[in-house]
């Protein structure tokens, strides 16, 4: 019942954003839609949660599989359908479109950040979101995806991966006209972010915030950060967060064997190996 309630809220916000003329890409960043914001950020953070030992076989199967074609078609049918005059139908369509967008975005995220290459040319997580949404908006209603022999999520992801490669190439060409200082700053940030992705999720989030100046980002108060990133920091005291930041800073100055790295694989690890 709790899950259904959360899905109902997501569907309601997604439909409200649509009727206000907002794209999902804008809505998941808009504080007027807190459930969409939290869902979007929470899914990203969940990629880096360590998988319990008893769930790892199923997680590996999911990471290496190509998805369930009938389920893919059902999801796409809901996303492509929807009668705006029928609220229930419109809610189903809005929620299904959100789920398609997030599925493509998460897989594209893994493709973009399995190494440092995309960040070295200036790519950001927000750019991955934008590419994923553009592909969904462009291709979702293409009649070819309704063919029962086609796996629509697979097609969308393939197209999004091509767009990601083109975006990276375009950025690399633009960087040729910039100074070496700019290129070195991007390389430094890429190395630092790649290192943070190896850490346990709470340390990664806290240290990313503590090192915000080096990453060209705005530092947040810990209480504000905790409210924004509950998947990573929920239930932690201020003292515990401060201690993790201090230990993490010290550890990063030493060999990787001393870093607070994940002890068990996360879904991100399994997906990038797949």
GROMACS .gro file of C-alpha atoms in nm:
model
  274
    1UNK     CA    1   0.000   0.000   0.000
    2UNK     CA    2   0.286   0.241   0.079
    3UNK     CA    3   0.443   0.182  -0.263
    4UNK     CA    4   0.108   0.239  -0.435
    5UNK     CA    5   0.064   0.562  -0.242
    6UNK     CA    6   0.409   0.683  -0.349
    7UNK     CA    7   0.337   0.594  -0.712
    8UNK     CA    8   0.008   0.780  -0.693
    9UNK     CA    9   0.188   1.094  -0.575
   10UNK     CA   10   0.449   1.059  -0.853
   11UNK     CA   11   0.179   1.014  -1.114
   12UNK     CA   12  -0.012   1.314  -0.984
   13UNK     CA   13   0.295   1.540  -0.997
   14UNK     CA   14   0.399   1.412  -1.340
   15UNK     CA   15   0.051   1.481  -1.479
   16UNK     CA   16   0.037   1.822  -1.312
   17UNK     CA   17   0.371   1.916  -1.466
   18UNK     CA   18   0.253   1.798  -1.808
   19UNK     CA   19  -0.066   2.003  -1.785
   20UNK     CA   20   0.139   2.307  -1.687
   21UNK     CA   21   0.346   2.265  -2.003
   22UNK     CA   22   0.661   2.150  -1.821
   23UNK     CA   23   0.879   1.870  -1.953
   24UNK     CA   24   0.978   1.590  -1.719
   25UNK     CA   25   1.336   1.715  -1.747
   26UNK     CA   26   1.229   2.048  -1.596
   27UNK     CA   27   0.986   1.897  -1.346
   28UNK     CA   28   1.240   1.664  -1.180
   29UNK     CA   29   1.448   1.974  -1.096
   30UNK     CA   30   1.157   2.193  -0.985
   31UNK     CA   31   1.096   2.226  -0.608
   32UNK     CA   32   0.723   2.259  -0.680
   33UNK     CA   33   0.733   1.884  -0.754
   34UNK     CA   34   0.909   1.739  -0.447
   35UNK     CA   35   0.812   1.378  -0.514
   36UNK     CA   36   0.955   1.391  -0.867
   37UNK     CA   37   1.270   1.561  -0.739
   38UNK     CA   38   1.318   1.303  -0.466
   39UNK     CA   39   1.246   1.009  -0.695
   40UNK     CA   40   1.491   1.136  -0.958
   41UNK     CA   41   1.775   1.191  -0.710
   42UNK     CA   42   1.692   0.881  -0.508
   43UNK     CA   43   1.716   0.651  -0.811
   44UNK     CA   44   2.056   0.794  -0.897
   45UNK     CA   45   2.183   0.741  -0.541
   46UNK     CA   46   2.031   0.392  -0.525
   47UNK     CA   47   2.269   0.289  -0.805
   48UNK     CA   48   2.550   0.315  -0.551
   49UNK     CA   49   2.392   0.131  -0.258
   50UNK     CA   50   2.572  -0.189  -0.169
   51UNK     CA   51   2.361  -0.490  -0.260
   52UNK     CA   52   2.291  -0.733   0.027
   53UNK     CA   53   2.448  -1.073  -0.025
   54UNK     CA   54   2.113  -1.251  -0.048
   55UNK     CA   55   1.997  -1.019  -0.330
   56UNK     CA   56   2.315  -1.019  -0.534
   57UNK     CA   57   2.227  -1.319  -0.759
   58UNK     CA   58   1.902  -1.149  -0.865
   59UNK     CA   59   2.080  -0.816  -0.913
   60UNK     CA   60   2.343  -0.980  -1.134
   61UNK     CA   61   2.071  -1.149  -1.338
   62UNK     CA   62   1.891  -0.818  -1.384
   63UNK     CA   63   2.211  -0.635  -1.477
   64UNK     CA   64   2.308  -0.893  -1.739
   65UNK     CA   65   1.960  -0.943  -1.882
   66UNK     CA   66   1.804  -0.746  -2.166
   67UNK     CA   67   1.473  -0.690  -1.992
   68UNK     CA   68   1.134  -0.849  -2.032
   69UNK     CA   69   1.000  -0.764  -2.383
   70UNK     CA   70   0.628  -0.801  -2.292
   71UNK     CA   71   0.684  -0.580  -1.987
   72UNK     CA   72   0.869  -0.327  -2.201
   73UNK     CA   73   0.580  -0.313  -2.448
   74UNK     CA   74   0.323  -0.281  -2.172
   75UNK     CA   75   0.513   0.011  -2.018
   76UNK     CA   76   0.550   0.181  -2.356
   77UNK     CA   77   0.184   0.123  -2.440
   78UNK     CA   78   0.084   0.302  -2.122
   79UNK     CA   79   0.331   0.586  -2.190
   80UNK     CA   80   0.212   0.632  -2.548
   81UNK     CA   81  -0.154   0.613  -2.456
   82UNK     CA   82  -0.356   0.817  -2.215
   83UNK     CA   83  -0.680   1.003  -2.259
   84UNK     CA   84  -0.642   1.354  -2.118
   85UNK     CA   85  -1.015   1.361  -2.047
   86UNK     CA   86  -0.989   1.043  -1.840
   87UNK     CA   87  -0.786   1.126  -1.529
   88UNK     CA   88  -0.697   0.765  -1.448
   89UNK     CA   89  -0.573   0.704  -1.802
   90UNK     CA   90  -0.380   1.033  -1.804
   91UNK     CA   91  -0.216   0.947  -1.469
   92UNK     CA   92  -0.106   0.606  -1.601
   93UNK     CA   93   0.047   0.765  -1.911
   94UNK     CA   94   0.232   1.033  -1.712
   95UNK     CA   95   0.374   0.777  -1.467
   96UNK     CA   96   0.475   0.537  -1.746
   97UNK     CA   97   0.656   0.814  -1.934
   98UNK     CA   98   0.843   0.902  -1.614
   99UNK     CA   99   0.948   0.539  -1.567
  100UNK     CA  100   1.067   0.511  -1.928
  101UNK     CA  101   1.269   0.831  -1.891
  102UNK     CA  102   1.429   0.717  -1.566
  103UNK     CA  103   1.511   0.371  -1.705
  104UNK     CA  104   1.693   0.521  -2.004
  105UNK     CA  105   1.859   0.787  -1.791
  106UNK     CA  106   2.001   0.538  -1.539
  107UNK     CA  107   2.146   0.306  -1.803
  108UNK     CA  108   2.290   0.604  -1.990
  109UNK     CA  109   2.436   0.730  -1.661
  110UNK     CA  110   2.631   0.405  -1.627
  111UNK     CA  111   2.752   0.430  -1.987
  112UNK     CA  112   2.867   0.791  -1.937
  113UNK     CA  113   3.038   0.746  -1.601
  114UNK     CA  114   3.191   0.398  -1.615
  115UNK     CA  115   3.513   0.590  -1.686
  116UNK     CA  116   3.634   0.949  -1.684
  117UNK     CA  117   3.607   1.023  -2.056
  118UNK     CA  118   3.273   1.205  -2.057
  119UNK     CA  119   3.366   1.428  -1.763
  120UNK     CA  120   3.711   1.501  -1.905
  121UNK     CA  121   3.541   1.684  -2.193
  122UNK     CA  122   3.307   1.870  -1.956
  123UNK     CA  123   3.008   1.635  -1.944
  124UNK     CA  124   2.785   1.650  -1.636
  125UNK     CA  125   2.508   1.437  -1.491
  126UNK     CA  126   2.259   1.703  -1.601
  127UNK     CA  127   2.377   1.654  -1.960
  128UNK     CA  128   2.303   1.281  -1.935
  129UNK     CA  129   1.955   1.364  -1.808
  130UNK     CA  130   1.898   1.600  -2.100
  131UNK     CA  131   2.013   1.347  -2.361
  132UNK     CA  132   1.797   1.074  -2.209
  133UNK     CA  133   1.490   1.297  -2.204
  134UNK     CA  134   1.544   1.417  -2.560
  135UNK     CA  135   1.556   1.058  -2.685
  136UNK     CA  136   1.238   0.967  -2.498
  137UNK     CA  137   1.053   1.276  -2.620
  138UNK     CA  138   1.170   1.217  -2.978
  139UNK     CA  139   1.119   0.843  -3.011
  140UNK     CA  140   0.850   0.743  -2.761
  141UNK     CA  141   0.563   0.776  -3.008
  142UNK     CA  142   0.742   0.634  -3.312
  143UNK     CA  143   0.520   0.357  -3.456
  144UNK     CA  144   0.819   0.126  -3.509
  145UNK     CA  145   0.852   0.082  -3.131
  146UNK     CA  146   0.507  -0.078  -3.120
  147UNK     CA  147   0.632  -0.372  -3.330
  148UNK     CA  148   0.618  -0.680  -3.104
  149UNK     CA  149   0.956  -0.792  -3.239
  150UNK     CA  150   1.121  -0.470  -3.119
  151UNK     CA  151   1.250  -0.414  -2.767
  152UNK     CA  152   1.165  -0.045  -2.722
  153UNK     CA  153   1.385   0.022  -2.417
  154UNK     CA  154   1.680  -0.136  -2.596
  155UNK     CA  155   1.623   0.078  -2.904
  156UNK     CA  156   1.591   0.396  -2.700
  157UNK     CA  157   1.906   0.319  -2.503
  158UNK     CA  158   2.102   0.247  -2.821
  159UNK     CA  159   1.991   0.576  -2.973
  160UNK     CA  160   2.070   0.762  -2.651
  161UNK     CA  161   2.418   0.606  -2.641
  162UNK     CA  162   2.486   0.732  -2.994
  163UNK     CA  163   2.371   1.080  -2.891
  164UNK     CA  164   2.596   1.065  -2.585
  165UNK     CA  165   2.897   0.976  -2.803
  166UNK     CA  166   2.818   1.262  -3.041
  167UNK     CA  167   2.783   1.503  -2.751
  168UNK     CA  168   3.122   1.396  -2.612
  169UNK     CA  169   3.284   1.434  -2.953
  170UNK     CA  170   3.139   1.783  -2.993
  171UNK     CA  171   3.267   1.883  -2.650
  172UNK     CA  172   3.614   1.745  -2.729
  173UNK     CA  173   3.628   1.950  -3.049
  174UNK     CA  174   3.528   2.267  -2.862
  175UNK     CA  175   3.795   2.203  -2.597
  176UNK     CA  176   4.069   2.212  -2.859
  177UNK     CA  177   4.025   2.589  -2.871
  178UNK     CA  178   4.054   2.634  -2.493
  179UNK     CA  179   4.364   2.676  -2.280
  180UNK     CA  180   4.554   2.396  -2.112
  181UNK     CA  181   4.450   2.527  -1.770
  182UNK     CA  182   4.083   2.463  -1.853
  183UNK     CA  183   4.155   2.115  -1.982
  184UNK     CA  184   4.362   2.028  -1.675
  185UNK     CA  185   4.087   2.153  -1.444
  186UNK     CA  186   3.837   1.925  -1.620
  187UNK     CA  187   4.077   1.630  -1.592
  188UNK     CA  188   4.124   1.696  -1.221
  189UNK     CA  189   3.750   1.712  -1.158
  190UNK     CA  190   3.692   1.397  -1.362
  191UNK     CA  191   3.952   1.206  -1.160
  192UNK     CA  192   3.806   1.329  -0.833
  193UNK     CA  193   3.448   1.240  -0.927
  194UNK     CA  194   3.556   0.897  -1.051
  195UNK     CA  195   3.729   0.840  -0.716
  196UNK     CA  196   3.415   0.945  -0.527
  197UNK     CA  197   3.205   0.696  -0.724
  198UNK     CA  198   3.419   0.416  -0.577
  199UNK     CA  199   3.328   0.507  -0.219
  200UNK     CA  200   3.041   0.398  -0.003
  201UNK     CA  201   2.740   0.613  -0.080
  202UNK     CA  202   2.731   0.823   0.242
  203UNK     CA  203   3.101   0.908   0.214
  204UNK     CA  204   3.067   0.985  -0.156
  205UNK     CA  205   2.782   1.231  -0.098
  206UNK     CA  206   2.943   1.396   0.205
  207UNK     CA  207   3.287   1.430   0.047
  208UNK     CA  208   3.145   1.557  -0.281
  209UNK     CA  209   2.981   1.832  -0.078
  210UNK     CA  210   3.293   1.900   0.129
  211UNK     CA  211   3.502   1.928  -0.189
  212UNK     CA  212   3.240   2.133  -0.374
  213UNK     CA  213   3.478   2.421  -0.444
  214UNK     CA  214   3.718   2.189  -0.628
  215UNK     CA  215   3.427   2.050  -0.831
  216UNK     CA  216   3.289   2.389  -0.925
  217UNK     CA  217   2.974   2.334  -0.722
  218UNK     CA  218   2.795   2.503  -0.434
  219UNK     CA  219   2.853   2.361  -0.089
  220UNK     CA  220   2.539   2.275   0.109
  221UNK     CA  221   2.473   2.281   0.480
  222UNK     CA  222   2.476   1.923   0.609
  223UNK     CA  223   2.116   1.938   0.728
  224UNK     CA  224   2.007   2.064   0.387
  225UNK     CA  225   2.215   1.800   0.213
  226UNK     CA  226   2.062   1.527   0.430
  227UNK     CA  227   1.711   1.641   0.337
  228UNK     CA  228   1.804   1.636  -0.033
  229UNK     CA  229   1.981   1.298  -0.027
  230UNK     CA  230   1.782   1.071   0.210
  231UNK     CA  231   1.888   0.751   0.032
  232UNK     CA  232   2.246   0.827   0.133
  233UNK     CA  233   2.215   1.013   0.462
  234UNK     CA  234   1.879   0.938   0.624
  235UNK     CA  235   1.902   0.881   0.999
  236UNK     CA  236   2.259   1.004   1.040
  237UNK     CA  237   2.338   1.255   1.314
  238UNK     CA  238   2.529   1.575   1.245
  239UNK     CA  239   2.820   1.437   1.447
  240UNK     CA  240   2.828   1.114   1.245
  241UNK     CA  241   2.831   1.309   0.919
  242UNK     CA  242   3.112   1.535   1.041
  243UNK     CA  243   3.316   1.232   1.147
  244UNK     CA  244   3.272   1.063   0.809
  245UNK     CA  245   3.382   1.378   0.629
  246UNK     CA  246   3.696   1.404   0.846
  247UNK     CA  247   3.787   1.036   0.805
  248UNK     CA  248   3.713   1.047   0.434
  249UNK     CA  249   3.931   1.353   0.374
  250UNK     CA  250   4.222   1.185   0.549
  251UNK     CA  251   4.171   0.859   0.363
  252UNK     CA  252   4.169   1.022   0.019
  253UNK     CA  253   4.520   1.152   0.086
  254UNK     CA  254   4.646   0.793   0.121
  255UNK     CA  255   4.656   0.488  -0.112
  256UNK     CA  256   4.323   0.356  -0.241
  257UNK     CA  257   4.344   0.054  -0.015
  258UNK     CA  258   4.261   0.285   0.278
  259UNK     CA  259   3.963   0.456   0.114
  260UNK     CA  260   3.609   0.395   0.250
  261UNK     CA  261   3.517   0.197  -0.059
  262UNK     CA  262   3.214  -0.025  -0.103
  263UNK     CA  263   3.257  -0.364   0.060
  264UNK     CA  264   2.993  -0.519  -0.165
  265UNK     CA  265   2.905  -0.436  -0.526
  266UNK     CA  266   2.639  -0.180  -0.607
  267UNK     CA  267   2.409  -0.194  -0.907
  268UNK     CA  268   2.635   0.060  -1.078
  269UNK     CA  269   2.925  -0.188  -1.052
  270UNK     CA  270   2.721  -0.475  -1.194
  271UNK     CA  271   2.578  -0.268  -1.479
  272UNK     CA  272   2.913  -0.131  -1.592
  273UNK     CA  273   3.061  -0.481  -1.598
  274UNK     CA  274   2.763  -0.605  -1.798
   0.00000   0.00000   0.00000
